[in-house]
Amino acid sequence: METGELRLRPPRHALDRRAIAWWRTQGALVFGPVALVLAALGLLIPPAAVWLLVPAAVVAVLGVAWCAVLPGWWFGLHRWEVTETAVYVRSGFLWQEWRVVPLSRIQTVDTLRGPLEQHFGLATITVTTASARGAVRLRGLDAQVAADVAEQLTERTDATPGDAT
């Protein structure tokens, strides 16, 4: 390797562990109501019981499996880092994506805290660039860490020469 050459490496920081519970809650809120409605209708409409209770059981089993397995797996895959020159993000589970955003390309830095994120003390940072690929999101960060990173990115991008286009 030549001097000054950069090698792609995994970003240093994992998400906050509370992201696992956040993802599990999201899964439960998606799968739970569907399974409950199907089960209730199956019990209330005897002629359609089989046609409704079987899908209710399938949705419930898939939901439990989803909530039990995927959040832990996602936690191990999602990584992030902010350096003096760029923002690095690795995400995805079937199709893994590595994004590197030079500070000179950053246009805006936004912090979002939805109701569930607020409940778990988490936040999402969205780094918008001029890239056709779109914004980079750092999801599942501790709310205070997210606020500090947003402030740090704002200061660094302001001090970085470039036109952000």
PDB file of C-alpha atoms in Angstrom:
ATOM      1  CA  MET A   1       0.000   0.000   0.000  1.00  0.00           C
ATOM      2  CA  GLU A   2       1.360   3.394  -0.957  1.00  0.00           C
ATOM      3  CA  THR A   3       1.738   6.180   1.553  1.00  0.00           C
ATOM      4  CA  GLY A   4      -1.399   8.307   1.757  1.00  0.00           C
ATOM      5  CA  GLU A   5      -3.605   5.597   0.199  1.00  0.00           C
ATOM      6  CA  LEU A   6      -6.842   4.992   2.089  1.00  0.00           C
ATOM      7  CA  ARG A   7      -8.260   1.518   2.639  1.00  0.00           C
ATOM      8  CA  LEU A   8     -11.947   0.908   3.101  1.00  0.00           C
ATOM      9  CA  ARG A   9     -12.515  -0.434   6.588  1.00  0.00           C
ATOM     10  CA  PRO A  10     -15.596  -0.929   8.714  1.00  0.00           C
ATOM     11  CA  PRO A  11     -16.702   2.268  10.434  1.00  0.00           C
ATOM     12  CA  ARG A  12     -15.710   2.255  14.117  1.00  0.00           C
ATOM     13  CA  HIS A  13     -19.003   2.852  15.930  1.00  0.00           C
ATOM     14  CA  ALA A  14     -21.915   0.493  16.481  1.00  0.00           C
ATOM     15  CA  LEU A  15     -25.410   1.812  17.008  1.00  0.00           C
ATOM     16  CA  ASP A  16     -26.835   2.189  20.494  1.00  0.00           C
ATOM     17  CA  ARG A  17     -27.982  -1.203  21.846  1.00  0.00           C
ATOM     18  CA  ARG A  18     -31.451   0.261  22.437  1.00  0.00           C
ATOM     19  CA  ALA A  19     -31.868   0.154  18.646  1.00  0.00           C
ATOM     20  CA  ILE A  20     -32.541  -3.585  19.006  1.00  0.00           C
ATOM     21  CA  ALA A  21     -35.588  -2.933  21.219  1.00  0.00           C
ATOM     22  CA  TRP A  22     -36.659  -0.093  18.896  1.00  0.00           C
ATOM     23  CA  TRP A  23     -36.590  -2.422  15.865  1.00  0.00           C
ATOM     24  CA  ARG A  24     -38.394  -5.170  17.806  1.00  0.00           C
ATOM     25  CA  THR A  25     -41.121  -2.737  18.797  1.00  0.00           C
ATOM     26  CA  GLN A  26     -41.490  -1.592  15.184  1.00  0.00           C
ATOM     27  CA  GLY A  27     -41.847  -5.232  14.087  1.00  0.00           C
ATOM     28  CA  ALA A  28     -44.422  -5.944  16.786  1.00  0.00           C
ATOM     29  CA  LEU A  29     -46.407  -2.870  15.730  1.00  0.00           C
ATOM     30  CA  VAL A  30     -46.439  -4.076  12.117  1.00  0.00           C
ATOM     31  CA  PHE A  31     -47.102  -7.803  12.590  1.00  0.00           C
ATOM     32  CA  GLY A  32     -49.170  -7.728  15.815  1.00  0.00           C
ATOM     33  CA  PRO A  33     -52.233  -5.802  14.619  1.00  0.00           C
ATOM     34  CA  VAL A  34     -52.431  -7.824  11.393  1.00  0.00           C
ATOM     35  CA  ALA A  35     -52.337 -11.122  13.278  1.00  0.00           C
ATOM     36  CA  LEU A  36     -54.871  -9.882  15.834  1.00  0.00           C
ATOM     37  CA  VAL A  37     -57.343  -8.626  13.221  1.00  0.00           C
ATOM     38  CA  LEU A  38     -57.119 -11.855  11.231  1.00  0.00           C
ATOM     39  CA  ALA A  39     -57.559 -13.954  14.388  1.00  0.00           C
ATOM     40  CA  ALA A  40     -60.514 -11.867  15.606  1.00  0.00           C
ATOM     41  CA  LEU A  41     -62.243 -12.082  12.234  1.00  0.00           C
ATOM     42  CA  GLY A  42     -61.584 -15.837  12.115  1.00  0.00           C
ATOM     43  CA  LEU A  43     -63.263 -16.270  15.484  1.00  0.00           C
ATOM     44  CA  LEU A  44     -66.181 -13.976  14.594  1.00  0.00           C
ATOM     45  CA  ILE A  45     -66.873 -15.476  11.146  1.00  0.00           C
ATOM     46  CA  PRO A  46     -67.030 -19.269  11.635  1.00  0.00           C
ATOM     47  CA  PRO A  47     -67.405 -20.144   7.906  1.00  0.00           C
ATOM     48  CA  ALA A  48     -64.130 -18.305   7.169  1.00  0.00           C
ATOM     49  CA  ALA A  49     -62.292 -19.469  10.293  1.00  0.00           C
ATOM     50  CA  VAL A  50     -59.724 -21.623   8.485  1.00  0.00           C
ATOM     51  CA  TRP A  51     -59.113 -18.967   5.835  1.00  0.00           C
ATOM     52  CA  LEU A  52     -58.448 -16.348   8.499  1.00  0.00           C
ATOM     53  CA  LEU A  53     -56.902 -18.251  11.416  1.00  0.00           C
ATOM     54  CA  VAL A  54     -54.220 -19.960   9.323  1.00  0.00           C
ATOM     55  CA  PRO A  55     -52.924 -16.635   7.903  1.00  0.00           C
ATOM     56  CA  ALA A  56     -53.175 -15.155  11.427  1.00  0.00           C
ATOM     57  CA  ALA A  57     -50.929 -17.937  12.734  1.00  0.00           C
ATOM     58  CA  VAL A  58     -48.498 -17.531   9.829  1.00  0.00           C
ATOM     59  CA  VAL A  59     -48.276 -13.758  10.362  1.00  0.00           C
ATOM     60  CA  ALA A  60     -47.799 -14.276  14.117  1.00  0.00           C
ATOM     61  CA  VAL A  61     -45.004 -16.834  13.606  1.00  0.00           C
ATOM     62  CA  LEU A  62     -43.282 -14.637  11.016  1.00  0.00           C
ATOM     63  CA  GLY A  63     -43.611 -11.629  13.332  1.00  0.00           C
ATOM     64  CA  VAL A  64     -42.108 -13.459  16.290  1.00  0.00           C
ATOM     65  CA  ALA A  65     -39.254 -14.759  14.135  1.00  0.00           C
ATOM     66  CA  TRP A  66     -38.712 -11.286  12.662  1.00  0.00           C
ATOM     67  CA  CYS A  67     -38.609  -9.639  16.081  1.00  0.00           C
ATOM     68  CA  ALA A  68     -36.424 -12.340  17.637  1.00  0.00           C
ATOM     69  CA  VAL A  69     -33.777 -12.666  14.917  1.00  0.00           C
ATOM     70  CA  LEU A  70     -33.473  -9.646  12.645  1.00  0.00           C
ATOM     71  CA  PRO A  71     -32.886  -6.771  15.101  1.00  0.00           C
ATOM     72  CA  GLY A  72     -29.857  -8.507  16.627  1.00  0.00           C
ATOM     73  CA  TRP A  73     -28.501  -9.268  13.168  1.00  0.00           C
ATOM     74  CA  TRP A  74     -29.058  -5.680  11.993  1.00  0.00           C
ATOM     75  CA  PHE A  75     -27.299  -4.368  15.084  1.00  0.00           C
ATOM     76  CA  GLY A  76     -24.178  -6.313  14.159  1.00  0.00           C
ATOM     77  CA  LEU A  77     -24.196  -4.998  10.593  1.00  0.00           C
ATOM     78  CA  HIS A  78     -24.928  -1.287  11.001  1.00  0.00           C
ATOM     79  CA  ARG A  79     -21.869   0.858  11.731  1.00  0.00           C
ATOM     80  CA  TRP A  80     -20.978   4.539  11.450  1.00  0.00           C
ATOM     81  CA  GLU A  81     -18.114   6.979  11.921  1.00  0.00           C
ATOM     82  CA  VAL A  82     -17.402  10.668  11.460  1.00  0.00           C
ATOM     83  CA  THR A  83     -13.786  11.646  10.767  1.00  0.00           C
ATOM     84  CA  GLU A  84     -12.061  14.919   9.964  1.00  0.00           C
ATOM     85  CA  THR A  85     -12.741  14.353   6.277  1.00  0.00           C
ATOM     86  CA  ALA A  86     -15.870  12.211   5.823  1.00  0.00           C
ATOM     87  CA  VAL A  87     -18.921  10.432   7.202  1.00  0.00           C
ATOM     88  CA  TYR A  88     -18.803   6.635   6.880  1.00  0.00           C
ATOM     89  CA  VAL A  89     -21.920   4.456   7.105  1.00  0.00           C
ATOM     90  CA  ARG A  90     -22.395   0.727   6.618  1.00  0.00           C
ATOM     91  CA  SER A  91     -25.958  -0.589   6.599  1.00  0.00           C
ATOM     92  CA  GLY A  92     -28.229  -3.232   5.124  1.00  0.00           C
ATOM     93  CA  PHE A  93     -28.642  -6.922   5.710  1.00  0.00           C
ATOM     94  CA  LEU A  94     -29.279  -8.682   2.397  1.00  0.00           C
ATOM     95  CA  TRP A  95     -27.678  -5.956   0.309  1.00  0.00           C
ATOM     96  CA  GLN A  96     -25.009  -4.284   2.388  1.00  0.00           C
ATOM     97  CA  GLU A  97     -24.248  -0.697   1.534  1.00  0.00           C
ATOM     98  CA  TRP A  98     -21.126   1.272   2.420  1.00  0.00           C
ATOM     99  CA  ARG A  99     -21.399   5.026   1.983  1.00  0.00           C
ATOM    100  CA  VAL A 100     -18.604   7.549   2.317  1.00  0.00           C
ATOM    101  CA  VAL A 101     -19.621  11.207   2.284  1.00  0.00           C
ATOM    102  CA  PRO A 102     -16.775  13.740   2.063  1.00  0.00           C
ATOM    103  CA  LEU A 103     -17.466  16.693   4.357  1.00  0.00           C
ATOM    104  CA  SER A 104     -17.105  19.046   1.390  1.00  0.00           C
ATOM    105  CA  ARG A 105     -20.208  17.403  -0.194  1.00  0.00           C
ATOM    106  CA  ILE A 106     -22.540  17.821   2.801  1.00  0.00           C
ATOM    107  CA  GLN A 107     -25.382  20.269   2.275  1.00  0.00           C
ATOM    108  CA  THR A 108     -27.547  19.768   5.376  1.00  0.00           C
ATOM    109  CA  VAL A 109     -27.475  17.813   8.627  1.00  0.00           C
ATOM    110  CA  ASP A 110     -30.864  16.989  10.155  1.00  0.00           C
ATOM    111  CA  THR A 111     -31.800  15.190  13.355  1.00  0.00           C
ATOM    112  CA  LEU A 112     -35.094  13.303  13.624  1.00  0.00           C
ATOM    113  CA  ARG A 113     -36.696  11.731  16.684  1.00  0.00           C
ATOM    114  CA  GLY A 114     -39.978   9.955  15.985  1.00  0.00           C
ATOM    115  CA  PRO A 115     -42.279   8.899  18.826  1.00  0.00           C
ATOM    116  CA  LEU A 116     -40.695   5.449  19.214  1.00  0.00           C
ATOM    117  CA  GLU A 117     -37.187   6.869  18.973  1.00  0.00           C
ATOM    118  CA  GLN A 118     -38.065   9.376  21.699  1.00  0.00           C
ATOM    119  CA  HIS A 119     -39.415   6.563  23.864  1.00  0.00           C
ATOM    120  CA  PHE A 120     -36.136   4.648  23.520  1.00  0.00           C
ATOM    121  CA  GLY A 121     -33.905   7.747  23.789  1.00  0.00           C
ATOM    122  CA  LEU A 122     -32.698   7.396  20.202  1.00  0.00           C
ATOM    123  CA  ALA A 123     -32.388   9.659  17.167  1.00  0.00           C
ATOM    124  CA  THR A 124     -31.650   9.554  13.438  1.00  0.00           C
ATOM    125  CA  ILE A 125     -29.227  11.889  11.680  1.00  0.00           C
ATOM    126  CA  THR A 126     -29.789  12.575   7.984  1.00  0.00           C
ATOM    127  CA  VAL A 127     -26.787  13.890   6.054  1.00  0.00           C
ATOM    128  CA  THR A 128     -27.953  15.386   2.753  1.00  0.00           C
ATOM    129  CA  THR A 129     -25.560  15.735  -0.151  1.00  0.00           C
ATOM    130  CA  ALA A 130     -25.715  16.652  -3.821  1.00  0.00           C
ATOM    131  CA  SER A 131     -25.356  12.953  -4.638  1.00  0.00           C
ATOM    132  CA  ALA A 132     -27.909  11.335  -6.922  1.00  0.00           C
ATOM    133  CA  ARG A 133     -27.818   8.392  -4.501  1.00  0.00           C
ATOM    134  CA  GLY A 134     -29.549  10.483  -1.862  1.00  0.00           C
ATOM    135  CA  ALA A 135     -29.056  11.239   1.794  1.00  0.00           C
ATOM    136  CA  VAL A 136     -27.117   9.118   4.280  1.00  0.00           C
ATOM    137  CA  ARG A 137     -28.944   8.165   7.479  1.00  0.00           C
ATOM    138  CA  LEU A 138     -27.402   7.239  10.812  1.00  0.00           C
ATOM    139  CA  ARG A 139     -30.303   5.495  12.571  1.00  0.00           C
ATOM    140  CA  GLY A 140     -30.404   4.192  16.116  1.00  0.00           C
ATOM    141  CA  LEU A 141     -28.006   6.654  17.740  1.00  0.00           C
ATOM    142  CA  ASP A 142     -28.297   7.735  21.357  1.00  0.00           C
ATOM    143  CA  ALA A 143     -30.144  11.074  21.291  1.00  0.00           C
ATOM    144  CA  GLN A 144     -27.286  12.973  22.955  1.00  0.00           C
ATOM    145  CA  VAL A 145     -24.680  11.338  20.708  1.00  0.00           C
ATOM    146  CA  ALA A 146     -26.807  12.323  17.695  1.00  0.00           C
ATOM    147  CA  ALA A 147     -27.002  15.934  18.898  1.00  0.00           C
ATOM    148  CA  ASP A 148     -23.225  16.015  19.424  1.00  0.00           C
ATOM    149  CA  VAL A 149     -22.528  14.448  16.014  1.00  0.00           C
ATOM    150  CA  ALA A 150     -24.894  16.892  14.268  1.00  0.00           C
ATOM    151  CA  GLU A 151     -23.144  19.818  15.961  1.00  0.00           C
ATOM    152  CA  GLN A 152     -19.712  18.382  15.136  1.00  0.00           C
ATOM    153  CA  LEU A 153     -20.682  17.829  11.477  1.00  0.00           C
ATOM    154  CA  THR A 154     -22.048  21.337  11.199  1.00  0.00           C
ATOM    155  CA  GLU A 155     -18.830  22.826  12.564  1.00  0.00           C
ATOM    156  CA  ARG A 156     -16.593  20.618  10.419  1.00  0.00           C
ATOM    157  CA  THR A 157     -18.495  21.168   7.177  1.00  0.00           C
ATOM    158  CA  ASP A 158     -18.496  24.909   7.775  1.00  0.00           C
ATOM    159  CA  ALA A 159     -14.708  24.804   8.139  1.00  0.00           C
ATOM    160  CA  THR A 160     -14.214  22.479   5.127  1.00  0.00           C
ATOM    161  CA  PRO A 161     -13.515  24.125   1.794  1.00  0.00           C
ATOM    162  CA  GLY A 162     -15.758  23.073  -1.080  1.00  0.00           C
ATOM    163  CA  ASP A 163     -19.063  23.932  -2.644  1.00  0.00           C
ATOM    164  CA  ALA A 164     -21.200  20.994  -1.423  1.00  0.00           C
ATOM    165  CA  THR A 165     -22.355  20.181  -4.942  1.00  0.00           C
TER     166      THR A 165
END
